Amino acid sequence: MCGITAYRGPTAAAGRARVALERLEYRGYDSAGIAARRADGTSLHVRTVDGVASLSGPLEARGMDATTAAIGHTRWATHGGVTEQNAHPIEDCSGRLFVVHNGIIENADVLRADLLAAGHRFATEVDSEVIVHLLEQALRPGRGLGDALAEAVRPLEGSWAIVALDTRSGALAGTAHGSPLIYADAGDGMYLASDVGAVAPMIDDFRVLEDDDVVQLDGDGLRWHRADGSSRPRGRWPVPQTALLASTGRHRDHMGNEIDEQPAVARRVIDALAPGISDGRLWRGLGLPPLDGIDHVAVLGCGTSLNAGRAIAGAFGRLGAMPTRSLIASEAGHEVWEPRTLVIAISQSGETADILRALERLPRDGGPVLALTNNASSSLARRADAVIDCLAGPEIGVAATKTFIAQVLTGVCVALSGLSTTGRVDPNLFASELRALTATPDALAAALETWRPTMTALASDFSRASGFLFLGRGGGLVYAAEGALKLKELSYRWAEHQPAGELKHGPLALVDAGTPVFVIDDGDPRLEVDIAEVTARGGRVVRIGERVLRVGGLPLHLPRRGPSWGPLETVVPLQMFARELALRLHRDVDKPRNLAKSVTVS
Ligand code: F6R
């Protein structure tokens, strides 16, 4: 989503903030800007709608090397159009103060009206602008920037990570509430950033601002005010591996490389977690109560993480016969919760506001919360009772691919480990699930190799199709959902998934001559009828995961029971198809329009 960087040090502060910003650009990329203070007390302010790289020229031309304090921002628009005027940093009436903000100020309209009445002049359409004018009011003579910022945020409602720059003193101040912000000392200067990835190569460790902490960075160094009145920040976190940017490998985009990495990611997860399954060690190590003491499981997530949760739910539900629900995090507030429910909150970024909000609304006397994330120092990880890292490594493409595989496998390992000591599962069935799990890396590798040429050819065939259907039944349905999600995100074409049995109850009306219909075949014989209904109307069926032998020209279904989490490898050709079609349509597959890698607004 939006990204914040800030630096205070002896020289080239604007350049440092810009380089850090470039590392965050994949997270939100509508517009960008830098404000800085030169050593002589003058200020510099550059904004663009053309990407962070385009800030370099104007910054150099305006004396970037002589700057000692700077703040930067890359924006994902919520309020106000994508224009240079609406880009951050946003300045106060006098041009002395600048502010960058992530999050949403829910009462911005009311505050704006008050500030206008008090004589402030507004230059943008964005909710964030109220912050800089509130700060302008709060920064009275003799008062530090940090104290002024603490007062300025008092009337705000919503969520924020804010960094302010006083170009007169060169001080920086930051605060956070429901949106991430970290501090790091790089030895030759101090950084603030909304994501450790921005500054990962420059630092060894970092500290996290808890809600309502305020920090001030000035000539005297760092001052930290915690919301409870203490001035000691919480402990340091080491830089996670996920924060280091990856290469694109042999592809021109990160997504292509991330799809190819999936067998290796699967192997890493299984090597790390599978040894703790059979004796329940993995489950116990998480500090969760025995599964016998849990009556319900609820998986919570958004988008691809929700789909991963649905696959994991299969292991608890189909295999363990536990009552299991998968919940869209943004709708979870409407749920009725049973006691003794284990909540598994799934998020690759660990910063998704919808998830964090859903956790806040859980009943206090409910069951434990397990965070499954690719970011062990994230807000989600810090708020959960137990945390498991899905070990996907850095994922740069906005569309989740390898994190999906890693989430499913991590969650399945945890589920199997929890179930292993309950006596809920027949030992032979358990053994066959374990075999399926350990065979996954090879199944993913085979899917990559088998489907690549077909998906390239299909992308060409279907390049003019305006809509796509994805069908599945049972354990295959979640992969149909993920295929449709990938396709719409990347190609900007309409795509929907349906339980195949529902087709005849309405969606069949969408099928016409040539309509592409992807069918995730998990071996359910009823799919034959669904497919026949489509082909009878001229639809073009692409069957993924076919388990049919032809005997004397007739199809013979192999009696095969897939694992409880469904045919995971079928997602690979669907990811490849979405990427191939998007490339053919000249889309930016790493940065699809209107989307962001970390969705920090709810
Ligand atoms: C899809 C995608 C999004 C995310 C969703 C949740 O490719 O990337 O649908 O899955 O925004 O994000 P996290 O996992 O960070 O909570």
Coordinates of C-alpha atoms and ligand atoms in Angstrom, one line a residue:
M1 CA 0.0 0.0 0.0
C2 CA 1.5 3.4 0.7
G3 CA 5.1 3.4 1.8
I4 CA 7.0 5.7 4.1
T5 CA 10.7 6.3 4.4
A6 CA 12.6 8.9 6.4
Y7 CA 16.3 9.5 7.1
R8 CA 18.3 11.9 9.4
G9 CA 22.1 11.9 9.0
P10 CA 25.1 14.0 8.0
T11 CA 24.6 14.1 4.2
A12 CA 22.4 13.1 1.2
A13 CA 19.3 12.5 3.3
A14 CA 17.0 13.0 0.3
G15 CA 18.9 10.5 -1.7
R16 CA 18.8 7.9 1.2
A17 CA 15.1 8.4 1.6
R18 CA 14.6 8.0 -2.2
V19 CA 16.7 4.8 -2.4
A20 CA 14.7 3.3 0.5
L21 CA 11.5 4.4 -1.2
E22 CA 12.5 2.6 -4.4
R23 CA 12.6 -0.6 -2.4
L24 CA 9.0 -0.1 -1.3
E25 CA 7.6 1.0 -4.6
Y26 CA 6.2 -2.5 -5.4
R27 CA 3.9 -2.0 -2.5
G28 CA 2.0 1.0 -3.8
Y29 CA 2.9 3.0 -6.9
D30 CA 0.3 5.7 -7.8
S31 CA 2.6 8.6 -7.0
A32 CA 5.7 9.5 -4.9
G33 CA 7.4 12.4 -3.3
I34 CA 10.3 13.6 -1.1
A35 CA 10.6 16.6 1.2
A36 CA 14.0 17.4 2.8
R37 CA 15.9 20.0 4.7
R38 CA 19.2 21.3 3.4
A39 CA 22.0 22.0 5.8
D40 CA 21.5 25.7 5.3
G41 CA 17.9 25.5 6.6
T42 CA 16.2 25.7 3.2
S43 CA 13.7 23.1 2.1
L44 CA 13.3 20.9 -1.0
H45 CA 10.0 19.3 -2.1
V46 CA 9.6 17.1 -5.2
R47 CA 6.6 15.0 -6.2
T48 CA 5.7 12.9 -9.2
V49 CA 3.1 10.5 -10.7
D50 CA 5.8 8.8 -12.8
G51 CA 7.5 6.5 -10.3
V52 CA 10.2 6.9 -7.7
A53 CA 13.0 6.7 -10.2
S54 CA 11.8 10.0 -11.8
L55 CA 12.4 11.8 -8.5
S56 CA 16.2 11.5 -8.9
G57 CA 16.7 14.2 -11.6
P58 CA 14.8 17.0 -9.8
L59 CA 16.3 16.0 -6.5
E60 CA 19.9 16.2 -7.8
A61 CA 19.1 19.5 -9.6
R62 CA 17.9 21.0 -6.3
G63 CA 20.8 20.1 -4.0
M64 CA 20.0 16.7 -2.8
D65 CA 23.5 16.0 -1.5
A66 CA 23.4 18.8 1.0
T67 CA 20.2 17.5 2.8
T68 CA 20.4 16.3 6.4
A69 CA 16.8 15.2 7.0
A70 CA 14.2 13.9 4.6
I71 CA 10.9 12.1 4.4
G72 CA 9.6 10.1 1.4
H73 CA 6.3 8.5 0.4
T74 CA 4.9 6.3 -2.3
R75 CA 1.1 6.4 -2.5
W76 CA -1.8 4.1 -3.1
A77 CA -4.7 6.4 -3.5
T78 CA -7.7 6.1 -1.2
H79 CA -9.0 9.7 -1.0
G80 CA -8.4 12.1 -3.9
G81 CA -7.2 11.3 -7.5
V82 CA -3.8 10.2 -8.6
T83 CA -2.2 13.7 -9.1
E84 CA 1.1 15.3 -8.2
Q85 CA -0.9 17.8 -6.1
N86 CA -2.3 14.9 -4.0
A87 CA 1.0 13.2 -3.6
H88 CA 2.8 13.2 -0.2
P89 CA 4.8 14.8 1.5
I90 CA 2.1 17.3 2.2
E91 CA 3.1 20.8 3.5
D92 CA 1.5 23.1 6.0
C93 CA 0.4 26.7 5.2
S94 CA 3.8 28.2 5.8
G95 CA 5.9 25.6 4.0
R96 CA 7.9 24.8 7.2
L97 CA 6.3 21.4 8.1
F98 CA 5.9 18.4 5.9
V99 CA 4.0 15.1 6.6
V100 CA 3.8 11.7 5.1
H101 CA 0.9 9.4 6.1
N102 CA -0.2 5.8 5.6
G103 CA -3.7 4.8 6.6
I104 CA -7.1 6.5 6.6
I105 CA -8.3 9.4 8.7
E106 CA -12.0 8.6 9.1
N107 CA -13.0 12.0 10.5
A108 CA -11.0 14.0 8.1
D109 CA -14.1 15.9 6.7
V110 CA -15.0 17.2 10.2
L111 CA -11.4 18.2 11.0
R112 CA -11.0 19.8 7.6
A113 CA -14.0 22.0 8.2
D114 CA -12.7 23.1 11.6
L115 CA -9.2 23.8 10.3
L116 CA -10.6 25.8 7.3
A117 CA -12.7 27.8 9.8
A118 CA -9.5 28.5 11.8
G119 CA -7.9 30.0 8.6
H120 CA -5.8 27.1 7.3
R121 CA -5.4 26.8 3.5
F122 CA -5.8 23.3 2.0
A123 CA -3.9 22.4 -1.2
T124 CA -5.0 18.8 -1.7
E125 CA -8.0 16.5 -1.7
V126 CA -6.5 13.9 0.6
D127 CA -7.6 13.1 4.1
S128 CA -3.9 13.2 5.2
E129 CA -3.7 16.9 4.8
V130 CA -5.5 17.6 8.1
I131 CA -2.6 16.1 9.9
V132 CA -0.1 18.7 8.8
H133 CA -2.4 21.6 9.7
L134 CA -3.1 20.0 13.1
L135 CA 0.6 19.8 13.6
E136 CA 1.1 23.4 12.5
Q137 CA -1.4 24.4 15.3
A138 CA 0.3 22.2 17.9
L139 CA 3.9 23.2 17.2
R140 CA 4.1 26.2 19.6
P141 CA 7.4 27.9 20.4
G142 CA 9.6 25.9 22.8
R143 CA 7.8 22.7 22.0
G144 CA 9.5 19.7 20.4
L145 CA 8.2 18.2 17.2
G146 CA 7.4 14.9 18.9
D147 CA 5.3 16.5 21.5
A148 CA 3.5 18.5 18.9
L149 CA 2.8 15.4 16.8
A150 CA 1.4 13.6 19.9
E151 CA -1.0 16.5 20.3
A152 CA -1.8 16.7 16.6
V153 CA -2.9 13.1 16.4
R154 CA -5.2 13.2 19.4
P155 CA -8.4 14.2 17.5
L156 CA -7.7 11.7 14.7
E157 CA -10.0 8.7 14.1
G158 CA -8.9 5.8 11.9
S159 CA -5.4 4.4 11.3
W160 CA -2.1 6.0 10.7
A161 CA 1.7 5.8 10.4
I162 CA 3.0 9.4 10.2
V163 CA 6.4 10.9 9.9
A164 CA 6.7 14.7 10.1
L165 CA 9.7 16.9 9.1
D166 CA 10.3 20.3 10.5
T167 CA 12.5 22.0 7.9
R168 CA 13.4 24.8 10.3
S169 CA 15.0 22.6 13.0
G170 CA 15.7 19.5 10.9
A171 CA 13.9 17.3 13.4
L172 CA 11.8 14.3 12.4
A173 CA 9.0 12.8 14.4
G174 CA 7.0 9.7 13.9
T175 CA 4.0 7.9 15.4
A176 CA 1.7 5.0 14.5
H177 CA -1.7 3.7 15.3
G178 CA -3.0 0.6 13.5
S179 CA -0.4 1.0 10.7
P180 CA 3.2 -0.1 10.8
L181 CA 6.2 2.1 11.4
I182 CA 9.7 1.0 12.3
Y183 CA 12.9 2.7 13.5
A184 CA 16.4 1.7 12.7
D185 CA 19.9 3.0 13.4
A186 CA 22.2 2.5 10.4
G187 CA 25.3 3.7 12.2
D188 CA 25.7 6.7 9.9
G189 CA 22.1 7.9 10.3
M190 CA 18.7 7.0 11.6
Y191 CA 15.8 5.7 9.6
L192 CA 12.0 5.5 9.9
A193 CA 10.1 3.3 7.5
S194 CA 6.7 1.7 7.1
D195 CA 8.4 -1.6 6.2
V196 CA 11.7 -3.0 7.2
G197 CA 12.2 -4.0 3.6
A198 CA 12.9 -0.3 2.7
V199 CA 16.1 -0.2 4.7
A200 CA 17.0 -3.9 5.1
P201 CA 20.4 -3.8 3.4
M202 CA 21.5 -0.8 5.5
I203 CA 20.7 -2.1 9.0
D204 CA 21.2 -5.2 11.2
D205 CA 18.1 -4.8 13.4
F206 CA 15.2 -2.6 14.0
R207 CA 12.6 -1.5 16.5
V208 CA 8.8 -1.4 16.0
L209 CA 6.6 1.5 17.1
E210 CA 3.7 0.1 19.1
D211 CA 0.4 1.9 18.8
D212 CA 0.6 5.5 19.9
D213 CA 4.4 5.5 20.6
V214 CA 6.0 8.7 19.4
V215 CA 9.7 9.1 18.4
Q216 CA 11.7 12.2 17.7
L217 CA 14.9 12.2 15.8
D218 CA 16.9 15.4 16.1
G219 CA 20.4 16.7 16.8
D220 CA 20.4 15.0 20.2
G221 CA 19.6 11.6 18.7
L222 CA 16.5 9.5 19.4
R223 CA 13.8 10.2 21.9
W224 CA 11.1 7.5 22.4
H225 CA 7.8 8.1 24.2
R226 CA 5.7 5.1 24.8
A227 CA 1.9 5.4 25.2
D228 CA 2.3 4.2 28.8
G229 CA 4.6 7.1 29.6
S230 CA 7.9 5.2 29.6
S231 CA 10.7 6.1 27.3
R232 CA 12.2 2.7 26.7
P233 CA 11.3 1.1 23.4
R234 CA 10.5 -2.5 23.1
G235 CA 13.2 -5.0 22.0
R236 CA 15.0 -5.2 18.7
W237 CA 14.1 -7.4 15.8
P238 CA 16.6 -8.9 13.4
V239 CA 16.1 -8.1 9.7
P240 CA 14.0 -11.0 8.3
Q241 CA 15.1 -12.7 5.1
T242 CA 11.8 -11.7 3.5
A243 CA 12.9 -8.1 3.7
L244 CA 15.7 -8.6 1.2
L245 CA 14.7 -8.1 -2.3
A246 CA 15.0 -11.0 -4.7
S247 CA 16.1 -11.1 -8.3
T248 CA 13.9 -11.9 -11.3
G249 CA 16.0 -15.0 -12.2
R250 CA 15.7 -15.9 -15.8
H251 CA 12.4 -14.0 -16.2
R252 CA 12.0 -10.3 -16.8
D253 CA 9.5 -10.1 -14.0
H254 CA 9.5 -11.2 -10.4
M255 CA 6.2 -13.1 -10.7
G256 CA 7.7 -15.5 -13.3
N257 CA 10.6 -16.3 -11.0
E258 CA 8.3 -16.7 -8.0
I259 CA 6.1 -19.2 -9.8
D260 CA 9.2 -21.2 -10.7
E261 CA 10.5 -21.1 -7.1
Q262 CA 7.4 -22.9 -5.8
P263 CA 8.8 -26.5 -5.7
A264 CA 11.9 -25.2 -3.8
V265 CA 9.7 -23.2 -1.4
A266 CA 7.5 -26.3 -0.8
R267 CA 10.6 -28.4 -0.1
R268 CA 11.8 -25.8 2.4
V269 CA 8.5 -25.8 4.3
I270 CA 8.2 -29.5 4.3
D271 CA 11.8 -30.1 5.4
A272 CA 11.4 -27.6 8.2
L273 CA 8.0 -28.7 9.5
A274 CA 7.2 -32.3 8.5
P275 CA 9.6 -33.9 11.1
G276 CA 7.3 -32.4 13.8
I277 CA 4.1 -33.8 12.5
S278 CA 3.7 -37.4 13.5
D279 CA 4.5 -36.9 17.2
G280 CA 2.6 -33.6 17.5
R281 CA 5.9 -31.7 18.2
L282 CA 5.1 -28.9 15.7
W283 CA 1.8 -28.2 17.3
R284 CA 3.1 -28.3 20.9
G285 CA 6.0 -26.1 19.9
L286 CA 3.6 -23.3 18.9
G287 CA 2.3 -23.2 22.5
L288 CA -1.3 -24.0 21.4
P289 CA -3.6 -26.0 23.6
P290 CA -4.1 -29.7 22.5
L291 CA -6.6 -29.9 19.7
D292 CA -8.8 -32.1 21.9
G293 CA -9.5 -28.9 23.9
I294 CA -10.7 -27.0 20.8
D295 CA -14.2 -27.5 19.4
H296 CA -14.1 -25.3 16.3
V297 CA -11.5 -23.9 13.8
A298 CA -12.0 -20.6 12.0
V299 CA -9.5 -19.5 9.3
L300 CA -9.4 -15.8 8.6
G301 CA -7.9 -14.1 5.6
C302 CA -8.3 -11.9 2.5
G303 CA -7.8 -12.6 -1.2
T304 CA -5.2 -15.3 -1.8
S305 CA -4.5 -15.8 1.9
L306 CA -8.2 -16.6 2.3
N307 CA -8.0 -19.1 -0.4
A308 CA -4.9 -20.7 1.3
G309 CA -7.0 -20.7 4.5
R310 CA -9.8 -22.6 2.7
A311 CA -7.4 -25.2 1.6
I312 CA -6.0 -25.5 5.2
A313 CA -9.6 -25.8 6.5
G314 CA -9.9 -28.9 4.4
A315 CA -7.3 -30.6 6.5
F316 CA -9.1 -29.8 9.8
G317 CA -12.5 -30.4 8.4
R318 CA -12.3 -33.2 5.8
L319 CA -9.5 -35.1 7.5
G320 CA -10.1 -34.3 11.2
A321 CA -13.9 -34.0 11.0
M322 CA -13.6 -30.7 13.0
P323 CA -16.3 -28.0 12.5
T324 CA -14.3 -25.5 10.4
R325 CA -15.2 -22.2 8.9
S326 CA -13.2 -20.0 6.5
L327 CA -14.0 -16.3 7.0
I328 CA -13.4 -13.2 4.8
A329 CA -11.6 -11.0 7.3
S330 CA -13.5 -7.8 6.3
E331 CA -16.8 -9.6 7.0
A332 CA -15.7 -11.3 10.2
G333 CA -17.3 -8.6 12.4
H334 CA -20.7 -10.0 11.5
E335 CA -19.9 -13.5 12.7
V336 CA -21.2 -15.2 15.8
W337 CA -18.3 -16.9 17.6
E338 CA -18.5 -20.2 19.4
P339 CA -16.4 -20.7 22.5
R340 CA -13.2 -22.8 22.2
T341 CA -12.6 -21.7 18.6
L342 CA -9.1 -21.7 17.3
V343 CA -8.6 -18.8 14.9
I344 CA -6.0 -19.1 12.3
A345 CA -5.3 -15.6 10.9
I346 CA -3.5 -15.9 7.6
S347 CA -1.6 -13.0 5.9
Q348 CA 1.6 -13.0 3.9
S349 CA 2.3 -9.4 4.8
G350 CA 1.0 -9.6 8.4
E351 CA -0.1 -6.0 8.0
T352 CA -3.5 -6.4 6.3
A353 CA -5.8 -4.0 8.1
D354 CA -8.9 -6.1 7.5
I355 CA -7.3 -9.0 9.4
L356 CA -6.0 -6.8 12.3
R357 CA -9.5 -5.2 12.6
A358 CA -11.1 -8.6 12.7
L359 CA -8.8 -9.7 15.5
E360 CA -9.7 -6.6 17.5
R361 CA -13.4 -7.6 17.3
L362 CA -13.0 -11.3 18.5
P363 CA -14.7 -12.1 21.8
R364 CA -12.2 -11.7 24.6
D365 CA -13.1 -15.1 26.1
G366 CA -12.7 -17.0 22.8
G367 CA -10.0 -19.4 21.9
P368 CA -6.4 -18.8 20.8
V369 CA -5.2 -17.0 17.7
L370 CA -2.5 -18.5 15.5
A371 CA -0.9 -16.1 13.0
L372 CA 0.3 -17.7 9.8
T373 CA 2.5 -15.2 8.0
N374 CA 5.5 -14.5 5.9
N375 CA 6.6 -11.7 8.2
A376 CA 7.3 -12.8 11.8
S377 CA 7.8 -9.3 13.1
S378 CA 4.5 -8.0 11.6
S379 CA 1.6 -6.4 13.5
L380 CA -0.4 -9.6 13.0
A381 CA 2.5 -11.7 14.5
R382 CA 2.8 -9.4 17.4
R383 CA -0.9 -9.5 18.2
A384 CA -1.4 -13.3 18.0
D385 CA -1.1 -15.9 20.7
A386 CA 1.1 -18.1 18.5
V387 CA 3.0 -17.4 15.3
I388 CA 4.2 -19.6 12.4
D389 CA 6.4 -18.3 9.7
C390 CA 5.5 -19.7 6.3
L391 CA 9.1 -19.5 5.1
A392 CA 8.2 -18.3 1.5
G393 CA 11.1 -15.9 1.3
P394 CA 10.8 -12.4 -0.3
E395 CA 7.8 -12.1 -2.7
I396 CA 7.9 -9.0 -4.8
G397 CA 5.2 -9.6 -7.4
V398 CA 2.0 -8.0 -6.0
A399 CA 0.0 -11.1 -7.0
A400 CA 0.7 -13.8 -4.4
T401 CA 2.1 -17.1 -5.8
K402 CA 4.8 -18.7 -3.8
T403 CA 3.4 -17.3 -0.5
F404 CA 0.1 -19.1 -1.4
I405 CA 1.9 -22.5 -1.7
A406 CA 3.9 -21.8 1.4
Q407 CA 0.8 -20.8 3.4
V408 CA -1.1 -23.9 2.4
L409 CA 1.7 -26.3 3.2
T410 CA 2.6 -24.6 6.5
G411 CA -1.0 -24.7 7.6
V412 CA -1.5 -28.3 6.5
C413 CA 1.7 -29.3 8.5
V414 CA 0.3 -27.5 11.5
A415 CA -3.1 -29.1 11.1
L416 CA -1.7 -32.6 10.6
S417 CA 0.6 -32.2 13.7
G418 CA -2.4 -31.0 15.8
L419 CA -4.5 -34.0 14.6
S420 CA -1.7 -36.6 15.0
T421 CA -2.3 -36.9 18.7
T422 CA -6.0 -36.7 18.8
G423 CA -7.0 -40.2 17.6
R424 CA -9.4 -38.4 15.2
V425 CA -7.8 -39.8 12.1
D426 CA -7.4 -43.4 10.8
P427 CA -3.7 -44.2 10.8
N428 CA -3.7 -45.5 7.2
L429 CA -5.4 -42.3 6.0
F430 CA -3.0 -40.2 8.1
A431 CA -0.1 -42.0 6.4
S432 CA -1.5 -41.4 3.0
E433 CA -1.9 -37.7 3.7
L434 CA 1.7 -37.5 4.9
R435 CA 2.8 -39.2 1.7
A436 CA 0.8 -36.7 -0.4
L437 CA 2.4 -33.9 1.6
T438 CA 6.0 -35.0 1.0
A439 CA 5.2 -35.6 -2.7
T440 CA 4.1 -32.0 -3.1
P441 CA 7.4 -30.4 -4.3
D442 CA 7.7 -33.0 -7.1
A443 CA 4.0 -32.5 -8.0
L444 CA 4.6 -28.8 -8.3
A445 CA 7.8 -29.3 -10.3
A446 CA 5.9 -31.7 -12.7
A447 CA 3.1 -29.2 -13.1
L448 CA 5.5 -26.4 -14.0
E449 CA 7.1 -28.5 -16.7
T450 CA 4.0 -30.2 -18.1
W451 CA 1.8 -27.1 -18.4
R452 CA 4.2 -24.3 -19.5
P453 CA 3.8 -24.8 -23.3
T454 CA 0.1 -25.4 -23.0
M455 CA -0.5 -22.2 -21.0
T456 CA 1.5 -20.1 -23.4
A457 CA -0.5 -21.4 -26.3
L458 CA -3.8 -20.9 -24.5
A459 CA -2.9 -17.4 -23.6
S460 CA -2.6 -16.7 -27.3
D461 CA -5.9 -18.5 -28.1
F462 CA -7.9 -16.7 -25.4
S463 CA -6.3 -13.3 -25.7
R464 CA -9.6 -11.8 -27.0
A465 CA -11.9 -13.5 -24.5
S466 CA -13.7 -11.0 -22.4
G467 CA -14.6 -13.4 -19.5
F468 CA -13.5 -16.6 -18.0
L469 CA -15.1 -19.2 -15.7
F470 CA -13.3 -21.4 -13.3
L471 CA -15.1 -24.5 -11.9
G472 CA -14.3 -27.1 -9.3
R473 CA -16.0 -29.3 -6.7
G474 CA -14.9 -30.1 -3.1
G475 CA -11.2 -29.7 -2.6
G476 CA -10.7 -28.4 -6.1
L477 CA -13.0 -25.4 -5.7
V478 CA -10.5 -23.3 -3.7
Y479 CA -8.0 -23.6 -6.6
A480 CA -10.7 -22.5 -9.1
A481 CA -11.1 -19.5 -6.8
E482 CA -7.4 -18.8 -6.8
G483 CA -7.2 -19.2 -10.6
A484 CA -10.0 -16.7 -11.1
L485 CA -8.5 -14.2 -8.7
K486 CA -5.0 -14.4 -10.3
L487 CA -6.6 -13.9 -13.8
K488 CA -8.6 -10.8 -12.9
E489 CA -5.7 -9.2 -10.9
L490 CA -3.2 -9.6 -13.7
S491 CA -5.2 -9.4 -17.0
Y492 CA -8.0 -7.0 -15.9
R493 CA -10.4 -9.4 -17.6
W494 CA -13.6 -10.7 -15.8
A495 CA -13.2 -14.0 -14.2
E496 CA -15.3 -15.9 -11.7
H497 CA -15.2 -19.2 -10.0
Q498 CA -18.2 -21.4 -9.3
P499 CA -18.8 -24.7 -7.6
A500 CA -19.4 -26.8 -10.8
G501 CA -22.7 -28.1 -9.5
E502 CA -24.0 -24.5 -9.3
L503 CA -23.5 -23.9 -13.0
K504 CA -26.9 -25.1 -14.0
H505 CA -28.5 -22.8 -11.4
G506 CA -27.5 -19.6 -13.2
P507 CA -23.9 -19.1 -14.4
L508 CA -24.4 -21.4 -17.3
A509 CA -26.1 -18.4 -19.0
L510 CA -22.6 -16.9 -19.3
V511 CA -21.4 -19.8 -21.5
D512 CA -21.4 -19.2 -25.2
A513 CA -19.5 -20.4 -28.2
G514 CA -15.8 -20.2 -27.3
T515 CA -16.2 -19.1 -23.6
P516 CA -13.1 -20.3 -21.8
V517 CA -14.0 -22.6 -18.8
F518 CA -11.2 -23.9 -16.7
V519 CA -12.2 -27.0 -14.7
I520 CA -10.1 -28.1 -11.7
D521 CA -10.4 -31.9 -11.8
D522 CA -9.9 -33.5 -8.4
G523 CA -11.2 -36.8 -9.7
D524 CA -14.9 -36.2 -8.8
P525 CA -16.8 -38.2 -11.5
R526 CA -19.7 -35.6 -11.4
L527 CA -17.5 -33.2 -13.2
E528 CA -18.2 -35.1 -16.4
V529 CA -21.7 -33.9 -16.4
D530 CA -20.7 -30.3 -15.6
I531 CA -18.2 -30.4 -18.5
A532 CA -20.8 -31.9 -20.8
E533 CA -23.1 -29.0 -20.0
V534 CA -20.4 -26.5 -21.0
T535 CA -19.3 -28.2 -24.2
A536 CA -23.0 -28.6 -25.3
R537 CA -23.1 -24.8 -25.3
G538 CA -19.9 -24.4 -27.2
G539 CA -17.7 -23.5 -24.2
R540 CA -14.0 -24.3 -24.4
V541 CA -13.1 -26.5 -21.5
V542 CA -9.6 -26.6 -20.2
R543 CA -9.3 -29.4 -17.7
I544 CA -6.6 -29.1 -15.1
G545 CA -5.4 -32.0 -13.0
E546 CA -7.0 -34.6 -15.2
R547 CA -7.0 -38.1 -13.7
V548 CA -8.7 -39.9 -16.5
L549 CA -7.4 -42.9 -18.5
R550 CA -8.8 -43.7 -21.9
V551 CA -9.6 -47.4 -22.3
G552 CA -10.8 -48.4 -25.8
G553 CA -11.5 -44.7 -26.5
L554 CA -13.7 -44.4 -23.4
P555 CA -12.8 -42.3 -20.3
L556 CA -12.1 -44.3 -17.2
H557 CA -11.7 -42.3 -14.0
L558 CA -8.9 -43.4 -11.7
P559 CA -10.3 -44.1 -8.3
R560 CA -8.1 -41.7 -6.4
R561 CA -8.7 -39.8 -3.2
G562 CA -6.8 -36.6 -3.2
P563 CA -5.4 -35.1 0.0
S564 CA -7.7 -33.2 2.3
W565 CA -6.3 -29.8 1.1
G566 CA -7.2 -30.6 -2.5
P567 CA -5.0 -30.7 -5.6
L568 CA -2.6 -28.0 -4.8
E569 CA -0.4 -28.5 -7.9
T570 CA -3.3 -27.4 -10.1
V571 CA -2.8 -23.8 -9.1
V572 CA 0.5 -23.7 -11.0
P573 CA -0.9 -23.8 -14.5
L574 CA -3.5 -21.3 -13.5
Q575 CA -0.9 -18.9 -12.2
M576 CA 1.1 -19.4 -15.4
F577 CA -2.0 -18.8 -17.6
A578 CA -2.8 -15.6 -15.8
R579 CA 0.8 -14.3 -16.2
E580 CA 1.1 -15.4 -19.8
L581 CA -2.2 -13.7 -20.8
A582 CA -1.3 -10.5 -18.9
L583 CA 2.1 -10.3 -20.6
R584 CA 0.4 -10.8 -24.0
L585 CA -1.9 -7.9 -23.1
H586 CA 1.1 -5.8 -22.1
R587 CA 0.2 -5.6 -18.5
D588 CA 2.8 -5.0 -15.7
V589 CA 2.5 -8.4 -14.1
D590 CA 4.6 -7.4 -11.0
K591 CA 2.5 -4.2 -10.4
P592 CA -1.1 -4.8 -11.5
R593 CA -3.1 -1.6 -11.6
N594 CA -4.9 -0.4 -8.5
L595 CA -3.4 -3.1 -6.3
A596 CA -0.8 -3.1 -3.5
K597 CA 1.3 -5.8 -1.8
S598 CA 0.4 -4.8 1.7
V599 CA -3.2 -3.6 2.2
T600 CA -3.0 -1.4 5.3
V601 CA -6.4 0.2 5.0
S602 CA -9.7 -1.5 6.0
Ligands
F6R1 C1 -3.7 -11.8 -4.5 C2 -3.2 -10.9 -3.5 C3 -4.2 -10.4 -2.5 C4 -3.7 -10.7 -1.1 C5 -4.6 -10.0 0.0 C6 -4.2 -10.4 1.4 O1 -2.7 -12.1 -5.4 O2 -2.1 -10.7 -3.4 O3 -5.5 -10.9 -2.7 O4 -3.7 -12.1 -0.9 O5 -4.6 -8.6 -0.2 O6 -2.9 -10.0 1.6 P1 -2.1 -10.6 2.8 O7 -1.8 -12.0 2.5 O8 -0.9 -9.7 2.9 O9 -3.0 -10.4 4.0

